[in-house]
Short mmCIF file of C-alpha atoms in Angstrom, two decimals:
data_model
loop_
_atom_site.label_atom_id
_atom_site.label_comp_id
_atom_site.label_asym_id
_atom_site.label_seq_id
_atom_site.Cartn_x
_atom_site.Cartn_y
_atom_site.Cartn_z
CA UNK A 1 0.00 0.00 0.00
CA UNK A 2 1.44 3.35 -1.03
CA UNK A 3 2.06 6.19 1.40
CA UNK A 4 -0.48 8.36 -0.42
CA UNK A 5 -3.22 5.74 -0.06
CA UNK A 6 -2.50 5.30 3.66
CA UNK A 7 -2.74 9.07 4.15
CA UNK A 8 -6.05 9.16 2.27
CA UNK A 9 -7.54 6.36 4.43
CA UNK A 10 -6.36 8.15 7.59
CA UNK A 11 -8.12 11.37 6.55
CA UNK A 12 -11.33 9.45 5.78
CA UNK A 13 -11.26 7.76 9.22
CA UNK A 14 -10.78 11.08 10.99
CA UNK A 15 -13.68 12.60 9.08
CA UNK A 16 -15.93 9.75 10.19
CA UNK A 17 -14.81 9.80 13.84
CA UNK A 18 -14.69 13.53 14.65
CA UNK A 19 -18.42 14.27 14.18
CA UNK A 20 -19.29 11.57 16.71
CA UNK A 21 -16.90 12.90 19.38
CA UNK A 22 -18.25 14.69 22.45
CA UNK A 23 -20.09 13.95 25.68
CA UNK A 24 -22.51 11.20 24.84
CA UNK A 25 -24.34 11.59 28.16
CA UNK A 26 -24.26 15.40 28.31
CA UNK A 27 -27.15 16.94 30.26
CA UNK A 28 -28.00 20.51 31.15
CA UNK A 29 -27.40 21.23 34.83
CA UNK A 30 -30.78 22.97 34.97
CA UNK A 31 -32.43 19.62 34.26
CA UNK A 32 -30.88 17.95 37.34
CA UNK A 33 -31.52 18.01 41.08
CA UNK A 34 -28.02 17.81 42.59
CA UNK A 35 -28.00 15.61 45.71
CA UNK A 36 -25.45 16.51 48.40
CA UNK A 37 -26.78 14.13 51.02
CA UNK A 38 -29.46 11.48 51.58
CA UNK A 39 -31.13 9.82 54.56
CA UNK A 40 -32.69 6.36 54.39
CA UNK A 41 -35.39 5.34 56.88
CA UNK A 42 -37.61 2.30 57.14
CA UNK A 43 -41.32 3.07 56.80
CA UNK A 44 -43.92 0.30 56.98
CA UNK A 45 -42.65 -2.26 54.45
CA UNK A 46 -40.83 0.31 52.32
CA UNK A 47 -38.21 3.05 52.29
CA UNK A 48 -38.61 6.70 53.31
CA UNK A 49 -36.02 8.75 51.43
CA UNK A 50 -34.95 12.28 52.40
CA UNK A 51 -32.54 14.16 50.15
CA UNK A 52 -30.67 17.40 50.65
CA UNK A 53 -30.37 19.26 47.34
CA UNK A 54 -28.03 22.05 46.37
CA UNK A 55 -29.73 24.80 44.43
CA UNK A 56 -28.06 25.62 41.10
CA UNK A 57 -29.37 29.19 41.18
CA UNK A 58 -26.96 31.98 42.09
CA UNK A 59 -27.90 34.99 44.13
CA UNK A 60 -27.24 36.98 47.24
CA UNK A 61 -26.27 35.28 50.44
CA UNK A 62 -29.26 34.73 52.70
CA UNK A 63 -29.67 33.93 56.37
CA UNK A 64 -29.01 30.26 57.05
CA UNK A 65 -26.78 29.82 54.05
CA UNK A 66 -23.09 28.99 54.33
CA UNK A 67 -19.89 30.19 52.74
CA UNK A 68 -21.14 30.10 49.14
CA UNK A 69 -24.53 31.64 49.79
CA UNK A 70 -26.31 28.41 48.83
CA UNK A 71 -29.55 27.63 50.58
CA UNK A 72 -30.15 23.86 50.60
CA UNK A 73 -33.53 22.37 49.87
CA UNK A 74 -34.95 19.20 51.40
CA UNK A 75 -37.38 16.78 49.76
CA UNK A 76 -38.93 13.49 50.91
CA UNK A 77 -40.47 10.52 49.12
CA UNK A 78 -41.57 6.94 49.75
CA UNK A 79 -41.19 3.73 47.82
CA UNK A 80 -41.43 -0.01 48.36
CA UNK A 81 -37.76 -0.17 47.34
CA UNK A 82 -34.85 2.29 47.33
CA UNK A 83 -35.05 2.56 43.55
CA UNK A 84 -38.77 3.31 43.64
CA UNK A 85 -38.28 5.97 46.34
CA UNK A 86 -35.60 7.61 44.18
CA UNK A 87 -37.83 7.61 41.10
CA UNK A 88 -40.84 8.89 43.05
CA UNK A 89 -38.79 11.91 44.06
CA UNK A 90 -39.18 13.32 40.53
CA UNK A 91 -42.84 14.04 41.30
CA UNK A 92 -41.69 16.30 44.16
CA UNK A 93 -38.65 18.00 42.60
CA UNK A 94 -39.67 18.10 38.95
CA UNK A 95 -36.12 16.96 38.13
CA UNK A 96 -34.18 13.72 38.11
CA UNK A 97 -31.85 13.25 41.08
CA UNK A 98 -28.14 13.51 40.27
CA UNK A 99 -25.96 11.57 42.74
CA UNK A 100 -22.35 12.17 41.70
CA UNK A 101 -21.90 15.06 44.20
CA UNK A 102 -23.42 13.29 47.22
CA UNK A 103 -21.27 13.80 50.32
CA UNK A 104 -22.95 11.52 52.85
CA UNK A 105 -25.52 8.74 53.13
CA UNK A 106 -27.23 8.42 56.53
CA UNK A 107 -28.94 5.13 57.42
CA UNK A 108 -31.36 4.80 60.32
CA UNK A 109 -30.80 2.28 63.10
CA UNK A 110 -34.06 0.50 62.22
CA UNK A 111 -33.12 0.10 58.57
CA UNK A 112 -29.57 -1.01 59.39
CA UNK A 113 -30.87 -3.69 61.77
CA UNK A 114 -33.22 -4.94 59.06
CA UNK A 115 -30.31 -5.30 56.61
CA UNK A 116 -28.21 -3.20 54.24
CA UNK A 117 -28.39 -5.41 51.14
CA UNK A 118 -31.21 -3.46 49.51
CA UNK A 119 -29.38 -0.13 49.80
CA UNK A 120 -25.98 -1.58 48.82
CA UNK A 121 -27.45 -3.32 45.78
CA UNK A 122 -28.97 -0.05 44.55
CA UNK A 123 -25.64 1.72 45.10
CA UNK A 124 -23.76 -0.95 43.14
CA UNK A 125 -26.18 -0.68 40.21
CA UNK A 126 -26.39 3.12 40.00
CA UNK A 127 -23.50 4.42 37.90
CA UNK A 128 -23.68 7.94 39.40
CA UNK A 129 -23.23 7.03 43.08
CA UNK A 130 -19.57 7.38 44.09
CA UNK A 131 -18.02 4.76 46.34
CA UNK A 132 -16.14 7.63 48.06
CA UNK A 133 -19.42 8.89 49.56
CA UNK A 134 -19.35 8.71 53.37
CA UNK A 135 -21.80 6.40 55.13
CA UNK A 136 -23.14 6.94 58.67
CA UNK A 137 -25.66 5.25 60.97
CA UNK A 138 -28.01 6.80 63.52
CA UNK A 139 -28.85 5.46 66.96
CA UNK A 140 -32.28 5.88 68.47
CA UNK A 141 -33.53 8.43 65.93
CA UNK A 142 -34.50 8.71 62.30
CA UNK A 143 -31.91 9.35 59.63
CA UNK A 144 -34.05 12.20 58.28
CA UNK A 145 -33.71 13.97 61.66
CA UNK A 146 -30.01 14.52 60.93
CA UNK A 147 -30.73 16.35 57.67
CA UNK A 148 -33.26 18.53 59.51
CA UNK A 149 -30.59 19.95 61.82
CA UNK A 150 -28.86 23.29 61.23
CA UNK A 151 -25.39 23.96 59.86
CA UNK A 152 -24.22 27.54 60.38
CA UNK A 153 -20.62 27.08 59.26
CA UNK A 154 -21.29 25.13 56.06
CA UNK A 155 -23.73 25.46 53.20
CA UNK A 156 -25.43 22.13 53.90
CA UNK A 157 -25.60 19.57 56.70
CA UNK A 158 -24.05 17.00 54.35
CA UNK A 159 -21.05 19.25 53.72
CA UNK A 160 -20.60 19.69 57.46
CA UNK A 161 -20.68 15.91 57.96
CA UNK A 162 -18.12 15.40 55.20
CA UNK A 163 -15.73 17.95 56.70
CA UNK A 164 -16.24 16.62 60.23
CA UNK A 165 -15.48 13.06 59.11
CA UNK A 166 -12.29 14.20 57.39
CA UNK A 167 -10.98 16.25 60.32
CA UNK A 168 -12.29 14.23 63.28
CA UNK A 169 -10.71 11.11 61.80
CA UNK A 170 -7.44 12.41 63.22
CA UNK A 171 -8.88 12.62 66.73
CA UNK A 172 -8.14 9.00 67.52
CA UNK A 173 -11.81 8.37 68.35
CA UNK A 174 -13.47 7.91 64.96
CA UNK A 175 -13.30 5.10 62.43
CA UNK A 176 -14.72 6.73 59.31
CA UNK A 177 -16.06 4.65 56.43
CA UNK A 178 -16.99 5.32 52.82
CA UNK A 179 -19.57 3.34 50.88
CA UNK A 180 -16.69 1.53 49.17
CA UNK A 181 -15.06 0.66 52.53
CA UNK A 182 -18.35 -0.65 53.89
CA UNK A 183 -19.11 -2.79 50.84
CA UNK A 184 -15.60 -4.26 50.81
CA UNK A 185 -15.77 -5.22 54.49
CA UNK A 186 -19.31 -6.59 54.20
CA UNK A 187 -18.33 -8.82 51.26
CA UNK A 188 -14.92 -9.92 52.62
CA UNK A 189 -14.52 -13.11 54.68
CA UNK A 190 -13.34 -12.86 58.27
CA UNK A 191 -14.21 -9.22 59.03
CA UNK A 192 -17.33 -7.38 60.16
CA UNK A 193 -18.23 -4.04 58.59
CA UNK A 194 -18.33 -0.80 60.60
CA UNK A 195 -19.72 2.71 60.10
CA UNK A 196 -19.47 5.88 62.21
CA UNK A 197 -22.43 6.97 64.31
CA UNK A 198 -24.20 10.30 63.95
CA UNK A 199 -26.83 11.88 66.19
CA UNK A 200 -28.49 15.21 66.85
CA UNK A 201 -27.13 17.42 69.62
CA UNK A 202 -28.23 20.70 71.23
CA UNK A 203 -26.10 23.79 70.63
CA UNK A 204 -27.23 27.28 71.68
CA UNK A 205 -30.88 26.33 71.25
CA UNK A 206 -30.39 24.69 67.84
CA UNK A 207 -30.07 21.07 66.87
CA UNK A 208 -26.83 20.23 65.08
CA UNK A 209 -25.35 16.96 63.76
CA UNK A 210 -22.68 15.31 65.88
CA UNK A 211 -20.52 12.30 65.00
CA UNK A 212 -18.91 9.85 67.42
CA UNK A 213 -18.80 6.12 68.13
CA UNK A 214 -19.04 3.13 65.81
CA UNK A 215 -21.85 0.94 64.49
CA UNK A 216 -20.98 -2.76 64.29
CA UNK A 217 -22.35 -5.13 61.65
CA UNK A 218 -22.56 -8.89 61.41
CA UNK A 219 -23.00 -9.63 57.74
CA UNK A 220 -25.47 -7.04 56.45
CA UNK A 221 -27.17 -6.33 59.78
CA UNK A 222 -26.42 -3.85 62.57
CA UNK A 223 -25.78 -5.71 65.83
CA UNK A 224 -24.20 -3.21 68.23
CA UNK A 225 -22.20 -0.11 69.02
CA UNK A 226 -18.89 1.07 70.42
CA UNK A 227 -18.51 4.38 72.26
CA UNK A 228 -15.70 6.86 71.57
CA UNK A 229 -13.14 5.23 73.91
CA UNK A 230 -13.92 1.75 72.58
CA UNK A 231 -13.58 3.11 69.05
CA UNK A 232 -10.11 4.36 70.02
CA UNK A 233 -9.28 0.79 71.09
CA UNK A 234 -10.63 -0.54 67.79
CA UNK A 235 -8.30 1.85 65.95
CA UNK A 236 -5.31 0.51 67.91
CA UNK A 237 -6.27 -3.10 67.17
CA UNK A 238 -6.85 -2.47 63.46
CA UNK A 239 -3.59 -0.48 63.22
CA UNK A 240 -5.57 2.58 62.16
CA UNK A 241 -4.48 4.93 64.96
CA UNK A 242 -3.07 7.94 63.11
CA UNK A 243 -2.60 10.08 66.22
CA UNK A 244 -4.57 12.49 68.36
CA UNK A 245 -5.90 9.91 70.79
CA UNK A 246 -5.65 10.60 74.52
CA UNK A 247 -4.87 8.13 77.30
CA UNK A 248 -5.63 9.27 80.87
CA UNK A 249 -3.34 7.70 83.48
CA UNK A 250 -3.69 7.99 87.27
CA UNK A 251 -0.59 7.44 89.39
CA UNK A 252 -0.84 6.37 93.01
CA UNK A 253 2.22 7.93 94.62
CA UNK A 254 1.90 10.87 94.29
CA UNK A 255 -1.77 10.93 93.29
CA UNK A 256 -1.63 12.56 89.85
CA UNK A 257 -3.64 12.41 86.64
CA UNK A 258 -1.59 12.44 83.44
CA UNK A 259 -2.93 12.74 79.87
CA UNK A 260 -0.86 11.15 77.13
CA UNK A 261 -1.38 12.33 73.55
CA UNK A 262 -0.71 9.74 70.84
CA UNK A 263 1.45 10.91 67.94
CA UNK A 264 1.31 7.64 66.09
CA UNK A 265 1.03 3.95 66.80
CA UNK A 266 2.18 0.73 65.19
CA UNK A 267 0.34 -2.55 65.80
CA UNK A 268 1.89 -5.85 64.80
CA UNK A 269 -0.52 -8.79 64.51
CA UNK A 270 0.87 -12.30 64.68
CA UNK A 271 -0.94 -15.59 64.13
CA UNK A 272 -0.05 -18.73 66.06
CA UNK A 273 -1.66 -22.14 65.91
CA UNK A 274 -1.80 -24.05 69.17
CA UNK A 275 -3.49 -27.43 69.20
CA UNK A 276 -5.16 -26.76 65.83
CA UNK A 277 -6.68 -23.55 67.24
CA UNK A 278 -5.65 -20.06 66.09
CA UNK A 279 -4.22 -17.62 68.65
CA UNK A 280 -3.75 -13.91 67.88
CA UNK A 281 -0.93 -11.88 69.44
CA UNK A 282 -1.10 -8.09 69.27
CA UNK A 283 1.93 -5.90 69.94
CA UNK A 284 0.90 -2.24 70.18
CA UNK A 285 3.64 0.40 70.19
CA UNK A 286 2.24 3.93 70.68
CA UNK A 287 4.52 6.99 70.49
CA UNK A 288 3.14 9.56 72.93
CA UNK A 289 3.81 12.87 74.66
CA UNK A 290 2.56 14.21 77.98
CA UNK A 291 -0.32 16.56 77.19
CA UNK A 292 -1.26 17.46 80.77
CA UNK A 293 -0.24 16.85 84.38
CA UNK A 294 -2.87 17.56 87.04
CA UNK A 295 -0.42 18.47 89.86
CA UNK A 296 3.09 19.87 90.29
CA UNK A 297 4.34 16.48 91.50
CA UNK A 298 7.20 14.81 89.66
CA UNK A 299 6.15 12.15 87.15
CA UNK A 300 8.84 12.69 84.50
CA UNK A 301 12.12 11.99 86.24
CA UNK A 302 13.79 8.83 84.96
CA UNK A 303 12.37 6.68 87.75
CA UNK A 304 8.89 8.19 87.60
CA UNK A 305 8.83 8.09 83.81
CA UNK A 306 9.48 4.35 83.82
CA UNK A 307 6.71 3.91 86.37
CA UNK A 308 4.32 6.03 84.27
CA UNK A 309 5.20 4.10 81.11
CA UNK A 310 4.61 0.75 82.78
CA UNK A 311 1.26 1.91 84.14
CA UNK A 312 0.23 3.17 80.71
CA UNK A 313 1.22 -0.16 79.16
CA UNK A 314 -0.90 -2.14 81.61
CA UNK A 315 -3.89 0.20 81.40
CA UNK A 316 -4.10 0.27 77.60
CA UNK A 317 -3.56 -3.50 77.36
CA UNK A 318 -6.43 -4.01 79.83
CA UNK A 319 -8.74 -1.65 77.92
CA UNK A 320 -7.96 -3.35 74.60
CA UNK A 321 -8.76 -6.74 76.10
CA UNK A 322 -12.02 -5.44 77.58
CA UNK A 323 -13.14 -4.12 74.18
CA UNK A 324 -12.22 -7.38 72.44
CA UNK A 325 -14.02 -9.45 75.06
CA UNK A 326 -17.18 -7.30 74.95
CA UNK A 327 -17.39 -7.56 71.15
CA UNK A 328 -16.81 -11.33 71.32
CA UNK A 329 -19.40 -11.99 74.01
CA UNK A 330 -22.04 -9.35 73.28
CA UNK A 331 -21.97 -8.81 69.51
CA UNK A 332 -20.08 -11.82 68.14
CA UNK A 333 -18.86 -10.01 65.03
CA UNK A 334 -15.19 -9.86 64.10
CA UNK A 335 -14.85 -6.13 63.40
CA UNK A 336 -11.14 -6.46 64.26
CA UNK A 337 -10.41 -8.49 61.14
CA UNK A 338 -8.70 -11.40 62.91
CA UNK A 339 -10.48 -13.87 60.64
CA UNK A 340 -9.41 -11.92 57.58
CA UNK A 341 -5.79 -12.21 58.73
CA UNK A 342 -6.18 -16.01 59.00
CA UNK A 343 -7.85 -16.11 55.56
CA UNK A 344 -4.93 -14.26 53.95
CA UNK A 345 -1.99 -15.80 55.82
CA UNK A 346 -3.19 -19.37 56.31
CA UNK A 347 -5.76 -20.29 53.64
CA UNK A 348 -5.37 -23.96 54.59
CA UNK A 349 -6.39 -23.19 58.18
CA UNK A 350 -9.24 -20.95 56.99
CA UNK A 351 -10.59 -23.76 54.83
CA UNK A 352 -10.87 -25.96 57.93
CA UNK A 353 -12.42 -23.09 59.94
CA UNK A 354 -15.11 -22.52 57.30
CA UNK A 355 -16.49 -26.00 57.91
CA UNK A 356 -17.42 -24.97 61.45
CA UNK A 357 -18.00 -21.28 60.69
CA UNK A 358 -15.89 -18.34 61.83
CA UNK A 359 -18.93 -16.85 63.57
CA UNK A 360 -18.94 -19.80 65.97
CA UNK A 361 -15.19 -19.81 66.62
CA UNK A 362 -14.61 -16.07 66.96
CA UNK A 363 -16.31 -15.64 70.41
CA UNK A 364 -13.78 -18.09 71.91
CA UNK A 365 -10.72 -16.84 70.01
CA UNK A 366 -7.74 -16.23 72.30
CA UNK A 367 -6.16 -12.80 71.82
CA UNK A 368 -2.99 -11.81 73.68
CA UNK A 369 -2.08 -8.15 73.97
CA UNK A 370 1.28 -6.50 74.62
CA UNK A 371 1.64 -2.69 74.81
CA UNK A 372 4.97 -0.84 74.70
CA UNK A 373 4.59 2.93 75.14
CA UNK A 374 7.39 5.24 74.06
CA UNK A 375 7.36 8.76 75.53
CA UNK A 376 8.91 11.68 73.70
CA UNK A 377 9.02 15.49 73.62
CA UNK A 378 7.96 17.21 76.82
CA UNK A 379 7.65 13.79 78.45
CA UNK A 380 11.44 13.81 78.57
CA UNK A 381 12.32 17.51 78.75
CA UNK A 382 9.68 19.64 80.46
CA UNK A 383 9.16 19.93 84.19
CA UNK A 384 5.70 20.00 85.80
CA UNK A 385 4.12 23.45 86.20
CA UNK A 386 5.03 24.89 89.62
CA UNK A 387 2.92 26.94 92.03
CA UNK A 388 4.71 29.81 93.77
CA UNK A 389 4.67 30.56 97.51
#
């Protein structure tokens, strides 16, 4: 084939391709109702859906709006399924819901206890829903109640939740979860899914959203909760402690309360098999600084520092064991991922475990915990604050 003929065929191909280029699914923004957050409640035998929409109209900033001057709008609908509730929303909004900008999905306690499969299946089938969307669970109240609270610092409640989840994740007391995280844990063997808790709280006469604590799932169903301190322990066990956590230690002689701030922590998880039964050994190594000393008594001399470190080691090890034991006995769901570790490291052992069922073996799993605190910064250099005569 000559060079001239090849050039001619190339020009013909370009002429045929270029007219078809462009956004095949292009839609005018005025035709869409942009969802920034959604709440899912159980109602009778169906789903009550509440969405928080971001207006596409521009204008002057009004009272109740946030930094961009956007005033959110809230709509509600009902359907026998999630998909039907979404479609029925068009009758209220006059527009089709657009989900790609959704910041947070809030699921009620009642719906989560009934099972998450229906919601997760709709998420997996809808091409617009992003797996990076945050997921939260309520306790003792409707999910729609959260979207009815006020947000004075952000344009919408959903935006406030998104920002709070990002920033509070470094507090050492929150295990945040996206839709993608939740689905992966729910579908993976040997680990129970988790989601952060959200509730309404009073602030200067207004109700605002407040996050804190963890919802625990066995399979697709909600089975229990951890408070903020127990969530901190869960972070240590999962090796997800990024820093910010506080450990309060009380010394006996002299009687002093000391707060230790965690800078970072490393948790090593080892698997042993003793008598055909798995045994987990956790070695937790937090790096911490003294954040506060309640008296002017010495707790940071070499001798006292060693005493404080040993007390911190024993206290955290005890608290970790208490959290593990409560989850084993009360909720019987492996949110720590011990089973997943066995599945990945010893597939032969996991195959034998599956015959009995990990859910039956997990409550009796032996977990040994070792904690080795390392103190730095002012823990080594600064003296306690003195009181003058």
